[in-house]
Coordinates of N, CA and C in Angstrom, one line a residue:
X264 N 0.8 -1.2 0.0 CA 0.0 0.0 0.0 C 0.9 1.2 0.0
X265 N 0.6 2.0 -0.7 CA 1.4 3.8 -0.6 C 0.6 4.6 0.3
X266 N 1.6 5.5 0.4 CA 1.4 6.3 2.0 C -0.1 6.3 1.7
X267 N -0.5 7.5 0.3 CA -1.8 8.0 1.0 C -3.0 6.7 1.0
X268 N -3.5 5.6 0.4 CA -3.8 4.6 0.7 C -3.9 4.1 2.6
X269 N -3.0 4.3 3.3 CA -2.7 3.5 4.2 C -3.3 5.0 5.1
X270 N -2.8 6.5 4.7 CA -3.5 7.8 5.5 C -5.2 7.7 5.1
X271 N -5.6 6.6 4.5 CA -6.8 7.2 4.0 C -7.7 6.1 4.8
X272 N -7.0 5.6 4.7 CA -8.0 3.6 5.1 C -7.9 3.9 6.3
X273 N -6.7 4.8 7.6 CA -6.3 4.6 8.9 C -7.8 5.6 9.2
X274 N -7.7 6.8 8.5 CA -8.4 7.9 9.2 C -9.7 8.2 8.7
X275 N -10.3 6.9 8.0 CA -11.5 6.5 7.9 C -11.9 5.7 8.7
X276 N -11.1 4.7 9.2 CA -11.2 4.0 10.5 C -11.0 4.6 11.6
X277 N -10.3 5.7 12.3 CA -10.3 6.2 12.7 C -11.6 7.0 13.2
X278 N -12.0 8.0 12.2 CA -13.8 8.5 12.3 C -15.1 7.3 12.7
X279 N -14.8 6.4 12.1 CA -15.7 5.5 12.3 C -15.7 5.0 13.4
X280 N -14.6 4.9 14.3 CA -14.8 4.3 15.7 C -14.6 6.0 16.8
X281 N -15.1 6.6 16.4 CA -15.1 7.8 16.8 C -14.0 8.8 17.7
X282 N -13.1 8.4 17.0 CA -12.2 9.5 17.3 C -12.6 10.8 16.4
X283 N -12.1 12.5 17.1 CA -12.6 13.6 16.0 C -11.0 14.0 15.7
X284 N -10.9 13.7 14.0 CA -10.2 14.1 13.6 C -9.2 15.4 13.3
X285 N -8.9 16.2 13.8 CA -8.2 17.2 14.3 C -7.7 17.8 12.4
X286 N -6.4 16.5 12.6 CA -5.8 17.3 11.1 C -4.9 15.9 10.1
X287 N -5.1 15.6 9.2 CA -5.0 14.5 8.3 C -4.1 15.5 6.8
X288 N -3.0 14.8 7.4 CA -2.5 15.6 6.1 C -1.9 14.8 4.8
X289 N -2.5 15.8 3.3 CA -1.8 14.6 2.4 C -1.2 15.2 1.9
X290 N -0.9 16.5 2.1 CA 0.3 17.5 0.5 C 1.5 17.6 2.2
X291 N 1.5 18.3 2.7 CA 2.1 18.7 3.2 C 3.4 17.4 4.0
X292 N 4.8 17.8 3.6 CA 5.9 17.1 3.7 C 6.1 17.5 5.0
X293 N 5.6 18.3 5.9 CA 5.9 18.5 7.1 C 5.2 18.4 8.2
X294 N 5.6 17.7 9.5 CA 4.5 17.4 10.2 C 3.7 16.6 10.2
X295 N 3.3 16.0 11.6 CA 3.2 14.8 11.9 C 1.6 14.5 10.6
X296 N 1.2 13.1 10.7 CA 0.4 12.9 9.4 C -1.1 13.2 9.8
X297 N -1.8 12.6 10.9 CA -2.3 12.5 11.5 C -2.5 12.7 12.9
X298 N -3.3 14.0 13.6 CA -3.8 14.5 14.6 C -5.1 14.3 14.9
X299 N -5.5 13.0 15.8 CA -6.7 13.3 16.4 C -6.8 13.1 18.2
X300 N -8.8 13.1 18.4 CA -8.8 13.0 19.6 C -9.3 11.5 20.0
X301 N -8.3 10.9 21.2 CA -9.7 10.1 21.4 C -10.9 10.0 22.1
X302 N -12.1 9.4 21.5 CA -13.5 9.5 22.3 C -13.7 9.9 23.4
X303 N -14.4 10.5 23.9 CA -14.6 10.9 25.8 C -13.5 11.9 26.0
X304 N -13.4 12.4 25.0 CA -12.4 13.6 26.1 C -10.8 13.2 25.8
X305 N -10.7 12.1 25.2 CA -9.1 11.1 25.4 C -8.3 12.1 25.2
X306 N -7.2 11.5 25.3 CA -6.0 12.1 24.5 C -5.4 12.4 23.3
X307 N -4.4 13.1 22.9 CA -4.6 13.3 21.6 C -3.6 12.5 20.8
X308 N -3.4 12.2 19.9 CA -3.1 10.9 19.2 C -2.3 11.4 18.3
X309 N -1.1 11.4 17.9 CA -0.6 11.5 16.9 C -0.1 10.3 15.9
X310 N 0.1 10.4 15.0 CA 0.2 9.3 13.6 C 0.6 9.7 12.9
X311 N 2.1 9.2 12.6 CA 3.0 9.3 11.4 C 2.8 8.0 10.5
X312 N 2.3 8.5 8.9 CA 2.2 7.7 8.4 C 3.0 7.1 7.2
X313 N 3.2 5.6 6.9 CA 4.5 5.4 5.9 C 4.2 4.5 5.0
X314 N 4.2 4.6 3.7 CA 3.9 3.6 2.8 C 5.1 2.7 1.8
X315 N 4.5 2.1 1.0 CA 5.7 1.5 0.4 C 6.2 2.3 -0.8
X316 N 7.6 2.1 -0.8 CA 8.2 3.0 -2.0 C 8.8 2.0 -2.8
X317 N 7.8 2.8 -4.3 CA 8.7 1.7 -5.6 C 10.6 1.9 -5.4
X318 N 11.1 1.1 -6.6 CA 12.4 1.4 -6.9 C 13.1 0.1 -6.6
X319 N 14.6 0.5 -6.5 CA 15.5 -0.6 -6.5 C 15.8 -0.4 -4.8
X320 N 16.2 -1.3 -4.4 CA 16.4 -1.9 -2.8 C 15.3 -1.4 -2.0
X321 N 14.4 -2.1 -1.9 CA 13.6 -1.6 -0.7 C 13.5 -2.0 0.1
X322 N 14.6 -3.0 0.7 CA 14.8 -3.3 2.3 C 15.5 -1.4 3.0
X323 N 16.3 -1.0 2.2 CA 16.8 0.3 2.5 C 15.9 1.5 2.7
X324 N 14.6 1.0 1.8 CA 13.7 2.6 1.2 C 12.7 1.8 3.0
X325 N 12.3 0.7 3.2 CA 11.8 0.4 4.3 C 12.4 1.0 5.6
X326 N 14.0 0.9 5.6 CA 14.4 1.3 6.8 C 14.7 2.8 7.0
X327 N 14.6 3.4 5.5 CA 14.4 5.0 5.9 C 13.0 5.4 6.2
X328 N 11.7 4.5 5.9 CA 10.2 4.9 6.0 C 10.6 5.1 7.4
X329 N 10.9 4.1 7.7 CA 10.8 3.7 9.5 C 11.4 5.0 10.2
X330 N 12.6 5.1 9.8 CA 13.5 6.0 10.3 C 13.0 7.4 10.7
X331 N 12.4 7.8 8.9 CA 11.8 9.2 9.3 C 10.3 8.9 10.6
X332 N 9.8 7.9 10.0 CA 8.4 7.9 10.8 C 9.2 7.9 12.3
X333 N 9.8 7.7 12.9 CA 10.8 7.6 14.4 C 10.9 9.1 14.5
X334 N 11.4 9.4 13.8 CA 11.7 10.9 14.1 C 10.6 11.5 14.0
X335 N 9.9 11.7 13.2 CA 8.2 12.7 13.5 C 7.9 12.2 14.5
X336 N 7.8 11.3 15.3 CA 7.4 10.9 16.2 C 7.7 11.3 17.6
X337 N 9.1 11.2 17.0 CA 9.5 11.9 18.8 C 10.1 13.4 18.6
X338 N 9.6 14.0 17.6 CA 9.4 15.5 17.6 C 8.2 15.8 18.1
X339 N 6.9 14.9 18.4 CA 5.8 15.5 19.2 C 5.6 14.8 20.2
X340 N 6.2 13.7 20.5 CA 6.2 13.0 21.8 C 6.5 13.8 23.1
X341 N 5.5 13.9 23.8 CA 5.7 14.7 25.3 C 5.4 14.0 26.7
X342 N 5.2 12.5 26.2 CA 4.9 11.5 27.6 C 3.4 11.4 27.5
X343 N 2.1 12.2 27.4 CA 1.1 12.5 27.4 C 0.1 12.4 26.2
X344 N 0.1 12.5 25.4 CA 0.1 11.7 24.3 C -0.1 10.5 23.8
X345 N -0.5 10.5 22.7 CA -0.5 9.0 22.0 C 0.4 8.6 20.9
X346 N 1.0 8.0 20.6 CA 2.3 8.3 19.4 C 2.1 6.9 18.7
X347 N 2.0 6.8 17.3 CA 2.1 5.7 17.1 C 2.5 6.1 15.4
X348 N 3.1 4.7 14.6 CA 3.5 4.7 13.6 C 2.8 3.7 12.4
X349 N 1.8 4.3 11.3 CA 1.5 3.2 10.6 C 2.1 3.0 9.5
X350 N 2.0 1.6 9.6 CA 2.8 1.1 8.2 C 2.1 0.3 7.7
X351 N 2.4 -0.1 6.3 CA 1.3 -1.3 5.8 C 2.1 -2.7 6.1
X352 N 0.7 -3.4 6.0 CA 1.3 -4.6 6.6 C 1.7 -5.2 5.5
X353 N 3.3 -5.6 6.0 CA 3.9 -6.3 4.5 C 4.8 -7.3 5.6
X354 N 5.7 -8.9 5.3 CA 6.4 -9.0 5.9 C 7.8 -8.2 6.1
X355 N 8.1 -7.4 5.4 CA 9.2 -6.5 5.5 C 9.3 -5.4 6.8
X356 N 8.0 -4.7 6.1 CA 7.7 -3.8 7.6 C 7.7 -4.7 9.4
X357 N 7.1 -5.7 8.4 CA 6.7 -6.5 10.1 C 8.3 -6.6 10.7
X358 N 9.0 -7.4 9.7 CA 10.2 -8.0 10.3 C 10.6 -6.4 10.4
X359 N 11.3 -5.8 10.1 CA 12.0 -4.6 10.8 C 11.7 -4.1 12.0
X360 N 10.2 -3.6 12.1 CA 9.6 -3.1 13.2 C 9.7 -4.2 14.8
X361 N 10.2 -5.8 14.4 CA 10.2 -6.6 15.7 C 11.5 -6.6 16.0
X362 N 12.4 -5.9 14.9 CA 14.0 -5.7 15.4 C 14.4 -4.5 16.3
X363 N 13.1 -4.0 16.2 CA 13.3 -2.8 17.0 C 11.9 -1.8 18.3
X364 N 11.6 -3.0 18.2 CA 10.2 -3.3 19.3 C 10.7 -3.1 20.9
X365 N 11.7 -3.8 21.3 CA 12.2 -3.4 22.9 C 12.3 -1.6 22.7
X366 N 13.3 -0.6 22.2 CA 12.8 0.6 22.2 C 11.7 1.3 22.1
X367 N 10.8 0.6 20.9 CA 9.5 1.6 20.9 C 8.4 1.2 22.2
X368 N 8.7 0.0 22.8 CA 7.8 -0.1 23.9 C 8.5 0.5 24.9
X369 N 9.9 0.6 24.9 CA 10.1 1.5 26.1 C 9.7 3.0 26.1
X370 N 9.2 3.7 25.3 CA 9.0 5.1 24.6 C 7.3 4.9 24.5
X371 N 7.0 3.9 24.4 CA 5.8 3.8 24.4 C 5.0 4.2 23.1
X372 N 5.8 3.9 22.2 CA 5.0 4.2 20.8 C 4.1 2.9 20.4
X373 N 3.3 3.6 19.3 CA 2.7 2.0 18.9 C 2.4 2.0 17.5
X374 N 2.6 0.8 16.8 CA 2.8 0.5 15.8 C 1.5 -0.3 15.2
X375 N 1.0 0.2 13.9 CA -0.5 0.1 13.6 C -0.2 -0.6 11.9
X376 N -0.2 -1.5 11.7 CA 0.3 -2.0 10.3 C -1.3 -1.9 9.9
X377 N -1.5 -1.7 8.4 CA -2.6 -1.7 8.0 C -2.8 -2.3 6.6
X378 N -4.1 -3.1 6.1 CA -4.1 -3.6 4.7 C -5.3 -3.8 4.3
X379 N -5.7 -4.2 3.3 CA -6.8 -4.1 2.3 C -8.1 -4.9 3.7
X380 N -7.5 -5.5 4.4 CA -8.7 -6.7 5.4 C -8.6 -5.8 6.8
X381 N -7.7 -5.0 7.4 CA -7.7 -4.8 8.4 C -6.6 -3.7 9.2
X382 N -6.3 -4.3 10.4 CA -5.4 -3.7 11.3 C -4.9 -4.8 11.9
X383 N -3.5 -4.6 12.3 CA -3.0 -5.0 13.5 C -2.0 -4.1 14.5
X384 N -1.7 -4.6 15.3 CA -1.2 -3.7 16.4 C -0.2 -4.8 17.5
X385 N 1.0 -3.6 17.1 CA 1.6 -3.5 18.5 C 2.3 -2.4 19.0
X386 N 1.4 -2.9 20.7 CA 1.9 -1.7 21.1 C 2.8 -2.0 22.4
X387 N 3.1 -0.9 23.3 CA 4.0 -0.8 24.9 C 3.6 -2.0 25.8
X388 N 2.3 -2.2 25.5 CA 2.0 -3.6 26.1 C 2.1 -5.0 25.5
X389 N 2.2 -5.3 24.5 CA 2.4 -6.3 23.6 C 3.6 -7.2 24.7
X390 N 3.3 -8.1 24.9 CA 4.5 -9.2 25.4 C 5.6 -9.6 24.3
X391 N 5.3 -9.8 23.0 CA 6.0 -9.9 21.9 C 6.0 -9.4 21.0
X392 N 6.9 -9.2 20.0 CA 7.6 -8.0 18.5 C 6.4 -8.9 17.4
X393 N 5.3 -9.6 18.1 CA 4.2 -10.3 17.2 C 3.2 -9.3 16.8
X394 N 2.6 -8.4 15.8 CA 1.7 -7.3 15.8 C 0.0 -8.9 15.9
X395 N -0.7 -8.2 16.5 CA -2.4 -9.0 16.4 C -3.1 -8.2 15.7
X396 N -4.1 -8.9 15.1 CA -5.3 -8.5 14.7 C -6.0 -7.5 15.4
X397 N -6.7 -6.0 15.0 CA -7.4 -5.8 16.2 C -8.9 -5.7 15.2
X398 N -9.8 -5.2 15.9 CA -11.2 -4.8 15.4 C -11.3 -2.8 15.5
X399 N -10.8 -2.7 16.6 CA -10.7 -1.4 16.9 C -9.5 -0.6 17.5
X400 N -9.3 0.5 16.7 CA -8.0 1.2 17.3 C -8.3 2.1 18.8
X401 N -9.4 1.9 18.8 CA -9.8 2.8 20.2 C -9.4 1.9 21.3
X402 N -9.5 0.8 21.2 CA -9.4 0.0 22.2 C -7.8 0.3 22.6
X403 N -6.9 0.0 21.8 CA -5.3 0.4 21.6 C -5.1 1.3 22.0
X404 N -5.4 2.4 20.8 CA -4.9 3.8 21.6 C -5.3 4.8 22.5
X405 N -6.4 4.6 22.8 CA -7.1 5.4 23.8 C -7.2 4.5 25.4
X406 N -6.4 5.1 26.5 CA -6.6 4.6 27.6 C -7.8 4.3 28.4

């Protein structure tokens, strides 16, 4: 899936389980992708979003998606917050994101792979670098 595919599918799901979408961005190269709230008052959510890039080596073009998505991330991370990184679910993305799962749980980000059938998730609680199935991202992101 390409970025905007994966920003479109998250923050349609997203509305539908009733978070209010704040700010969804698709032109703009700067800043984080997705700003919303969650239900009841929650917290606010940030989402950096990353798709697959054509071309030659994309184990490399994967570990830069990741890279930048890391960094927008913890340019708005304040402890308080929701911070999480989607990616589409591919085994590429999976396997990278479990090589580097002990940091983002200690930072407490969470990782939302997404595809034509669904979601899965891992997050700061996840016992293993395994992403699950979920039904709803509210349940995840919103405390």
């Amino acid at each position: 899936m390409r970025e905007r595919e994966v920003k479109k599918t998250l923050s349609e799901h997203l509305r539908a389980d009733g978070f209010k979408l704040l700010d969804v961005r698709y032109r703009s190269r700067r800043g984080i992708d997705i700003e919303a709230l969650c239900p009841e008052a929650g917290p606010k959510v940030y989402i950096e979003v990353k798709g697959e890039r054509s071309g030659p080596n994309p184990q490399a073009k994967r570990r830069a998606a990741l890279g930048e998505a890391l960094l927008q991330v913890l340019e708005v991370y304040d402890g308080f917050s929701v911070c999480a990184i989607a990616l589409p679910d591919t085994r590429g993305f999976r396997s990278l994101v479990a090589r580097v799962h002990p940091p983002l749980k200690a930072l407490g980000i969470h990782v939302v792979f997404v595809d034509e059938k669904g979601f899965s998730h891992l997050g700061p609680d996840s016992p293993t670098p395994l992403p699950q199935p979920i039904s709803s991202l509210r349940h995840v992101l919103c405390p």
